[in-house]
Amino acid sequence: FRWLSIDTSSVDERWEPHWGEERQLRKRCSRMVVQFEQTATGKRLDLECMVFNDGVGFRYHFPSSGRHEAFILADELTSFPVTGDHDAFWIPGDYDTNEYAYALTPLSKVHAAKEVWPHGIGFRSPVSDSTVQTPLTMRTPDGMWLSIHEAALVNYPAMQLDIDRKELGLKAHLVPDGLGNKAYLRLGDHTPWRVLLIARRASELL
């Protein structure tokens, strides 16, 4: 891909959630859209980012070219580098259920196959010993809390996370369909938001 342009702006608006305790919420952030073009094909890809006081969100857009071209998403390569072997609150990656009790281990010790899940409900079939579901919440040695999750999940597979226990990296792991495909999209569509929340206290992540 080659870089085409960067557009920045400030956002300060109110919106109404579908449910929750508040009738309106304020969205106040800095926004940036970076436009890319694939040199071999001319296909476009936009990366939209929004930075708040307590975190950052980003998603991918597939701009329309006037044609309703459909395509199959084979994979999403989004990754999250981690600065250390943080304590992690996690449940194993599973395509069928998220009814597990949370485990607390360092990232390097996450191992779904070794854990005992006495409170699991329904069919239990961990994806791999190093795949966890979101939200994945971490606590750093200096007391910071981090949580990785997703928002606006519509017509797209849920994101789980593969953990590289040696390099302490995280990579998006999309739940496939029966054929192994990850998503069916058209030009003009976008992915859900990938969200990183940052807080001084765990209660602030809620």
PDB file of C-alpha atoms in Angstrom:
ATOM      1  CA  PHE A   1       0.000   0.000   0.000  1.00  0.00           C
ATOM      2  CA  ARG A   2       1.022   3.608  -0.532  1.00  0.00           C
ATOM      3  CA  TRP A   3      -0.114   6.458   1.657  1.00  0.00           C
ATOM      4  CA  LEU A   4      -2.472   8.944   0.021  1.00  0.00           C
ATOM      5  CA  SER A   5      -3.608  11.443   2.646  1.00  0.00           C
ATOM      6  CA  ILE A   6      -4.303  12.160   6.313  1.00  0.00           C
ATOM      7  CA  ASP A   7      -7.400  14.004   7.516  1.00  0.00           C
ATOM      8  CA  THR A   8      -7.612  15.180  11.137  1.00  0.00           C
ATOM      9  CA  SER A   9     -10.475  16.772  13.045  1.00  0.00           C
ATOM     10  CA  SER A  10     -11.903  17.308  16.517  1.00  0.00           C
ATOM     11  CA  VAL A  11     -15.188  15.700  17.554  1.00  0.00           C
ATOM     12  CA  ASP A  12     -17.504  17.009  20.263  1.00  0.00           C
ATOM     13  CA  GLU A  13     -21.040  15.689  19.958  1.00  0.00           C
ATOM     14  CA  ARG A  14     -23.743  13.867  21.856  1.00  0.00           C
ATOM     15  CA  TRP A  15     -25.370  10.576  20.915  1.00  0.00           C
ATOM     16  CA  GLU A  16     -28.157   8.384  22.274  1.00  0.00           C
ATOM     17  CA  PRO A  17     -27.288   4.790  23.209  1.00  0.00           C
ATOM     18  CA  HIS A  18     -29.774   1.986  22.573  1.00  0.00           C
ATOM     19  CA  TRP A  19     -29.647   1.013  26.247  1.00  0.00           C
ATOM     20  CA  GLY A  20     -27.883   2.059  29.447  1.00  0.00           C
ATOM     21  CA  GLU A  21     -28.290   4.402  32.369  1.00  0.00           C
ATOM     22  CA  GLU A  22     -27.744   7.635  30.433  1.00  0.00           C
ATOM     23  CA  ARG A  23     -30.112   9.076  27.829  1.00  0.00           C
ATOM     24  CA  GLN A  24     -27.263  10.841  26.031  1.00  0.00           C
ATOM     25  CA  LEU A  25     -23.516  10.387  26.016  1.00  0.00           C
ATOM     26  CA  ARG A  26     -20.837  12.851  24.992  1.00  0.00           C
ATOM     27  CA  LYS A  27     -18.242  11.849  22.403  1.00  0.00           C
ATOM     28  CA  ARG A  28     -15.274  14.172  22.666  1.00  0.00           C
ATOM     29  CA  CYS A  29     -12.093  13.086  20.910  1.00  0.00           C
ATOM     30  CA  SER A  30      -9.512  13.712  18.222  1.00  0.00           C
ATOM     31  CA  ARG A  31     -10.154  11.891  14.938  1.00  0.00           C
ATOM     32  CA  MET A  32      -7.769  10.912  12.159  1.00  0.00           C
ATOM     33  CA  VAL A  33      -8.417   9.106   8.862  1.00  0.00           C
ATOM     34  CA  VAL A  34      -5.421   7.797   6.920  1.00  0.00           C
ATOM     35  CA  GLN A  35      -6.099   6.806   3.306  1.00  0.00           C
ATOM     36  CA  PHE A  36      -4.086   4.106   1.564  1.00  0.00           C
ATOM     37  CA  GLU A  37      -4.075   2.658  -1.945  1.00  0.00           C
ATOM     38  CA  GLN A  38      -2.818  -0.757  -2.976  1.00  0.00           C
ATOM     39  CA  THR A  39      -0.215  -0.062  -5.642  1.00  0.00           C
ATOM     40  CA  ALA A  40      -0.803  -3.261  -7.625  1.00  0.00           C
ATOM     41  CA  THR A  41      -4.604  -3.048  -7.861  1.00  0.00           C
ATOM     42  CA  GLY A  42      -5.621   0.530  -7.012  1.00  0.00           C
ATOM     43  CA  LYS A  43      -7.882  -0.747  -4.224  1.00  0.00           C
ATOM     44  CA  ARG A  44      -8.372   1.624  -1.313  1.00  0.00           C
ATOM     45  CA  LEU A  45      -8.215   1.144   2.436  1.00  0.00           C
ATOM     46  CA  ASP A  46      -8.870   3.798   5.086  1.00  0.00           C
ATOM     47  CA  LEU A  47      -7.770   3.585   8.720  1.00  0.00           C
ATOM     48  CA  GLU A  48      -9.953   5.647  11.051  1.00  0.00           C
ATOM     49  CA  CYS A  49      -8.689   6.401  14.574  1.00  0.00           C
ATOM     50  CA  MET A  50     -10.306   8.235  17.486  1.00  0.00           C
ATOM     51  CA  VAL A  51      -8.310   9.179  20.587  1.00  0.00           C
ATOM     52  CA  PHE A  52     -10.115   9.889  23.876  1.00  0.00           C
ATOM     53  CA  ASN A  53      -8.795  10.798  27.324  1.00  0.00           C
ATOM     54  CA  ASP A  54      -9.224   7.188  28.431  1.00  0.00           C
ATOM     55  CA  GLY A  55      -8.377   5.186  25.346  1.00  0.00           C
ATOM     56  CA  VAL A  56      -8.215   4.806  21.598  1.00  0.00           C
ATOM     57  CA  GLY A  57     -10.383   3.137  18.980  1.00  0.00           C
ATOM     58  CA  PHE A  58      -9.667   2.326  15.346  1.00  0.00           C
ATOM     59  CA  ARG A  59     -11.363   0.563  12.454  1.00  0.00           C
ATOM     60  CA  TYR A  60     -10.842  -0.149   8.761  1.00  0.00           C
ATOM     61  CA  HIS A  61     -12.969   1.224   5.910  1.00  0.00           C
ATOM     62  CA  PHE A  62     -13.166  -0.222   2.395  1.00  0.00           C
ATOM     63  CA  PRO A  63     -14.173   2.847   0.334  1.00  0.00           C
ATOM     64  CA  SER A  64     -16.757   2.467  -2.397  1.00  0.00           C
ATOM     65  CA  SER A  65     -15.612   3.027  -5.970  1.00  0.00           C
ATOM     66  CA  GLY A  66     -19.139   3.260  -7.355  1.00  0.00           C
ATOM     67  CA  ARG A  67     -19.329  -0.502  -7.740  1.00  0.00           C
ATOM     68  CA  HIS A  68     -20.909  -2.866  -5.221  1.00  0.00           C
ATOM     69  CA  GLU A  69     -17.979  -5.227  -5.383  1.00  0.00           C
ATOM     70  CA  ALA A  70     -18.241  -8.091  -2.898  1.00  0.00           C
ATOM     71  CA  PHE A  71     -15.286  -9.868  -1.379  1.00  0.00           C
ATOM     72  CA  ILE A  72     -14.441 -12.470   1.255  1.00  0.00           C
ATOM     73  CA  LEU A  73     -12.157 -11.510   4.121  1.00  0.00           C
ATOM     74  CA  ALA A  74      -9.593 -14.275   4.612  1.00  0.00           C
ATOM     75  CA  ASP A  75      -8.096 -12.830   7.817  1.00  0.00           C
ATOM     76  CA  GLU A  76      -7.489  -9.695   9.835  1.00  0.00           C
ATOM     77  CA  LEU A  77      -3.858  -9.088  10.800  1.00  0.00           C
ATOM     78  CA  THR A  78      -4.427  -6.469  13.509  1.00  0.00           C
ATOM     79  CA  SER A  79      -1.903  -6.877  16.326  1.00  0.00           C
ATOM     80  CA  PHE A  80      -1.370  -5.276  19.727  1.00  0.00           C
ATOM     81  CA  PRO A  81       2.221  -5.144  21.029  1.00  0.00           C
ATOM     82  CA  VAL A  82       2.471  -5.422  24.816  1.00  0.00           C
ATOM     83  CA  THR A  83       5.141  -3.717  26.923  1.00  0.00           C
ATOM     84  CA  GLY A  84       5.591  -6.478  29.505  1.00  0.00           C
ATOM     85  CA  ASP A  85       4.352  -9.683  31.065  1.00  0.00           C
ATOM     86  CA  HIS A  86       1.270  -8.060  32.581  1.00  0.00           C
ATOM     87  CA  ASP A  87      -1.233  -9.814  34.816  1.00  0.00           C
ATOM     88  CA  ALA A  88      -4.125 -10.847  32.583  1.00  0.00           C
ATOM     89  CA  PHE A  89      -7.778 -11.547  33.381  1.00  0.00           C
ATOM     90  CA  TRP A  90      -8.929 -13.941  30.659  1.00  0.00           C
ATOM     91  CA  ILE A  91     -11.219 -16.712  29.519  1.00  0.00           C
ATOM     92  CA  PRO A  92     -10.287 -19.221  26.797  1.00  0.00           C
ATOM     93  CA  GLY A  93     -11.118 -18.637  23.156  1.00  0.00           C
ATOM     94  CA  ASP A  94     -14.173 -20.686  22.249  1.00  0.00           C
ATOM     95  CA  TYR A  95     -16.425 -20.440  19.185  1.00  0.00           C
ATOM     96  CA  ASP A  96     -19.458 -21.792  21.040  1.00  0.00           C
ATOM     97  CA  THR A  97     -19.634 -20.139  24.461  1.00  0.00           C
ATOM     98  CA  ASN A  98     -18.189 -17.426  26.663  1.00  0.00           C
ATOM     99  CA  GLU A  99     -19.622 -18.859  29.879  1.00  0.00           C
ATOM    100  CA  TYR A 100     -16.356 -19.346  31.753  1.00  0.00           C
ATOM    101  CA  ALA A 101     -14.975 -18.167  35.062  1.00  0.00           C
ATOM    102  CA  TYR A 102     -12.086 -15.744  34.523  1.00  0.00           C
ATOM    103  CA  ALA A 103      -8.519 -16.825  35.223  1.00  0.00           C
ATOM    104  CA  LEU A 104      -5.750 -14.506  36.477  1.00  0.00           C
ATOM    105  CA  THR A 105      -2.217 -15.249  35.238  1.00  0.00           C
ATOM    106  CA  PRO A 106       0.688 -13.384  33.636  1.00  0.00           C
ATOM    107  CA  LEU A 107       0.325 -13.208  29.847  1.00  0.00           C
ATOM    108  CA  SER A 108       3.216 -15.652  29.453  1.00  0.00           C
ATOM    109  CA  LYS A 109       1.323 -18.221  31.564  1.00  0.00           C
ATOM    110  CA  VAL A 110      -1.971 -18.147  29.665  1.00  0.00           C
ATOM    111  CA  HIS A 111      -2.715 -21.763  28.757  1.00  0.00           C
ATOM    112  CA  ALA A 112      -6.356 -22.653  28.193  1.00  0.00           C
ATOM    113  CA  ALA A 113      -5.745 -26.407  28.032  1.00  0.00           C
ATOM    114  CA  LYS A 114      -4.141 -26.473  31.482  1.00  0.00           C
ATOM    115  CA  GLU A 115      -6.867 -24.570  33.287  1.00  0.00           C
ATOM    116  CA  VAL A 116      -9.789 -26.239  35.042  1.00  0.00           C
ATOM    117  CA  TRP A 117     -13.163 -24.667  34.220  1.00  0.00           C
ATOM    118  CA  PRO A 118     -15.611 -26.006  36.813  1.00  0.00           C
ATOM    119  CA  HIS A 119     -18.137 -23.267  36.100  1.00  0.00           C
ATOM    120  CA  GLY A 120     -18.248 -23.614  32.319  1.00  0.00           C
ATOM    121  CA  ILE A 121     -21.739 -23.695  30.849  1.00  0.00           C
ATOM    122  CA  GLY A 122     -22.616 -25.405  27.582  1.00  0.00           C
ATOM    123  CA  PHE A 123     -20.247 -26.915  25.084  1.00  0.00           C
ATOM    124  CA  ARG A 124     -16.604 -26.239  25.886  1.00  0.00           C
ATOM    125  CA  SER A 125     -14.136 -26.445  23.022  1.00  0.00           C
ATOM    126  CA  PRO A 126     -11.138 -24.086  23.392  1.00  0.00           C
ATOM    127  CA  VAL A 127      -9.786 -22.845  20.048  1.00  0.00           C
ATOM    128  CA  SER A 128      -6.150 -23.225  21.118  1.00  0.00           C
ATOM    129  CA  ASP A 129      -4.179 -23.099  24.343  1.00  0.00           C
ATOM    130  CA  SER A 130      -3.121 -19.499  23.622  1.00  0.00           C
ATOM    131  CA  THR A 131      -6.382 -17.959  22.313  1.00  0.00           C
ATOM    132  CA  VAL A 132      -8.509 -15.845  24.654  1.00  0.00           C
ATOM    133  CA  GLN A 133     -11.784 -13.986  24.286  1.00  0.00           C
ATOM    134  CA  THR A 134     -12.324 -10.265  24.528  1.00  0.00           C
ATOM    135  CA  PRO A 135     -12.482  -8.240  26.618  1.00  0.00           C
ATOM    136  CA  LEU A 136      -8.937  -9.060  27.686  1.00  0.00           C
ATOM    137  CA  THR A 137      -8.027  -6.966  30.721  1.00  0.00           C
ATOM    138  CA  MET A 138      -4.466  -6.492  31.940  1.00  0.00           C
ATOM    139  CA  ARG A 139      -2.835  -4.882  34.976  1.00  0.00           C
ATOM    140  CA  THR A 140       0.680  -3.453  34.597  1.00  0.00           C
ATOM    141  CA  PRO A 141       3.291  -3.506  37.397  1.00  0.00           C
ATOM    142  CA  ASP A 142       2.949   0.277  37.844  1.00  0.00           C
ATOM    143  CA  GLY A 143      -0.790   0.028  38.460  1.00  0.00           C
ATOM    144  CA  MET A 144      -2.240   0.873  35.041  1.00  0.00           C
ATOM    145  CA  TRP A 145      -5.239  -1.085  33.761  1.00  0.00           C
ATOM    146  CA  LEU A 146      -5.659  -1.920  30.070  1.00  0.00           C
ATOM    147  CA  SER A 147      -8.592  -3.584  28.358  1.00  0.00           C
ATOM    148  CA  ILE A 148      -8.867  -4.627  24.694  1.00  0.00           C
ATOM    149  CA  HIS A 149     -12.336  -5.115  23.254  1.00  0.00           C
ATOM    150  CA  GLU A 150     -14.462  -4.267  20.207  1.00  0.00           C
ATOM    151  CA  ALA A 151     -17.490  -2.056  19.550  1.00  0.00           C
ATOM    152  CA  ALA A 152     -20.178  -1.730  16.871  1.00  0.00           C
ATOM    153  CA  LEU A 153     -19.943  -5.419  15.971  1.00  0.00           C
ATOM    154  CA  VAL A 154     -22.365  -5.653  13.030  1.00  0.00           C
ATOM    155  CA  ASN A 155     -22.178  -8.145  10.110  1.00  0.00           C
ATOM    156  CA  TYR A 156     -18.663  -9.133  11.120  1.00  0.00           C
ATOM    157  CA  PRO A 157     -17.210 -12.020  13.153  1.00  0.00           C
ATOM    158  CA  ALA A 158     -16.331 -11.587  16.811  1.00  0.00           C
ATOM    159  CA  MET A 159     -12.674 -10.915  17.607  1.00  0.00           C
ATOM    160  CA  GLN A 160     -10.701 -13.140  19.928  1.00  0.00           C
ATOM    161  CA  LEU A 161      -6.960 -12.736  20.583  1.00  0.00           C
ATOM    162  CA  ASP A 162      -4.029 -15.061  19.952  1.00  0.00           C
ATOM    163  CA  ILE A 163      -1.272 -14.556  22.548  1.00  0.00           C
ATOM    164  CA  ASP A 164       2.383 -14.947  21.632  1.00  0.00           C
ATOM    165  CA  ARG A 165       3.583 -16.057  25.050  1.00  0.00           C
ATOM    166  CA  LYS A 166       7.253 -15.645  24.133  1.00  0.00           C
ATOM    167  CA  GLU A 167       7.183 -12.223  22.457  1.00  0.00           C
ATOM    168  CA  LEU A 168       4.169 -11.008  24.492  1.00  0.00           C
ATOM    169  CA  GLY A 169       2.178  -9.887  21.483  1.00  0.00           C
ATOM    170  CA  LEU A 170      -1.532 -10.140  20.712  1.00  0.00           C
ATOM    171  CA  LYS A 171      -3.097 -10.746  17.282  1.00  0.00           C
ATOM    172  CA  ALA A 172      -6.739 -10.564  16.217  1.00  0.00           C
ATOM    173  CA  HIS A 173      -8.354 -13.983  15.781  1.00  0.00           C
ATOM    174  CA  LEU A 174     -11.684 -13.775  13.965  1.00  0.00           C
ATOM    175  CA  VAL A 175     -14.296 -16.484  14.465  1.00  0.00           C
ATOM    176  CA  PRO A 176     -14.691 -18.242  11.071  1.00  0.00           C
ATOM    177  CA  ASP A 177     -17.803 -19.693   9.502  1.00  0.00           C
ATOM    178  CA  GLY A 178     -18.178 -23.340   8.511  1.00  0.00           C
ATOM    179  CA  LEU A 179     -16.070 -22.783   5.368  1.00  0.00           C
ATOM    180  CA  GLY A 180     -13.257 -21.082   7.258  1.00  0.00           C
ATOM    181  CA  ASN A 181     -14.086 -17.624   5.869  1.00  0.00           C
ATOM    182  CA  LYS A 182     -13.955 -14.674   8.250  1.00  0.00           C
ATOM    183  CA  ALA A 183     -16.349 -12.113   6.730  1.00  0.00           C
ATOM    184  CA  TYR A 184     -18.402 -11.325   3.626  1.00  0.00           C
ATOM    185  CA  LEU A 185     -18.127  -7.630   2.782  1.00  0.00           C
ATOM    186  CA  ARG A 186     -18.785  -5.093   0.035  1.00  0.00           C
ATOM    187  CA  LEU A 187     -16.961  -1.936  -0.889  1.00  0.00           C
ATOM    188  CA  GLY A 188     -18.300   0.774   1.392  1.00  0.00           C
ATOM    189  CA  ASP A 189     -18.329  -1.513   4.461  1.00  0.00           C
ATOM    190  CA  HIS A 190     -16.135  -1.147   7.526  1.00  0.00           C
ATOM    191  CA  THR A 191     -14.953  -3.325  10.388  1.00  0.00           C
ATOM    192  CA  PRO A 192     -16.020  -2.953  14.025  1.00  0.00           C
ATOM    193  CA  TRP A 193     -14.002  -0.670  16.269  1.00  0.00           C
ATOM    194  CA  ARG A 194     -10.936  -2.176  17.922  1.00  0.00           C
ATOM    195  CA  VAL A 195     -10.820  -0.490  21.335  1.00  0.00           C
ATOM    196  CA  LEU A 196      -8.073  -0.075  23.936  1.00  0.00           C
ATOM    197  CA  LEU A 197      -9.187   1.401  27.279  1.00  0.00           C
ATOM    198  CA  ILE A 198      -6.615   2.787  29.726  1.00  0.00           C
ATOM    199  CA  ALA A 199      -7.311   3.564  33.397  1.00  0.00           C
ATOM    200  CA  ARG A 200      -5.664   4.092  36.767  1.00  0.00           C
ATOM    201  CA  ARG A 201      -8.302   1.997  38.547  1.00  0.00           C
ATOM    202  CA  ALA A 202     -10.171  -1.095  37.414  1.00  0.00           C
ATOM    203  CA  SER A 203     -13.527   0.543  38.153  1.00  0.00           C
ATOM    204  CA  GLU A 204     -12.820   3.181  35.499  1.00  0.00           C
ATOM    205  CA  LEU A 205     -12.897   0.521  32.770  1.00  0.00           C
ATOM    206  CA  LEU A 206     -16.619  -0.080  33.305  1.00  0.00           C
TER     207      LEU A 206
END
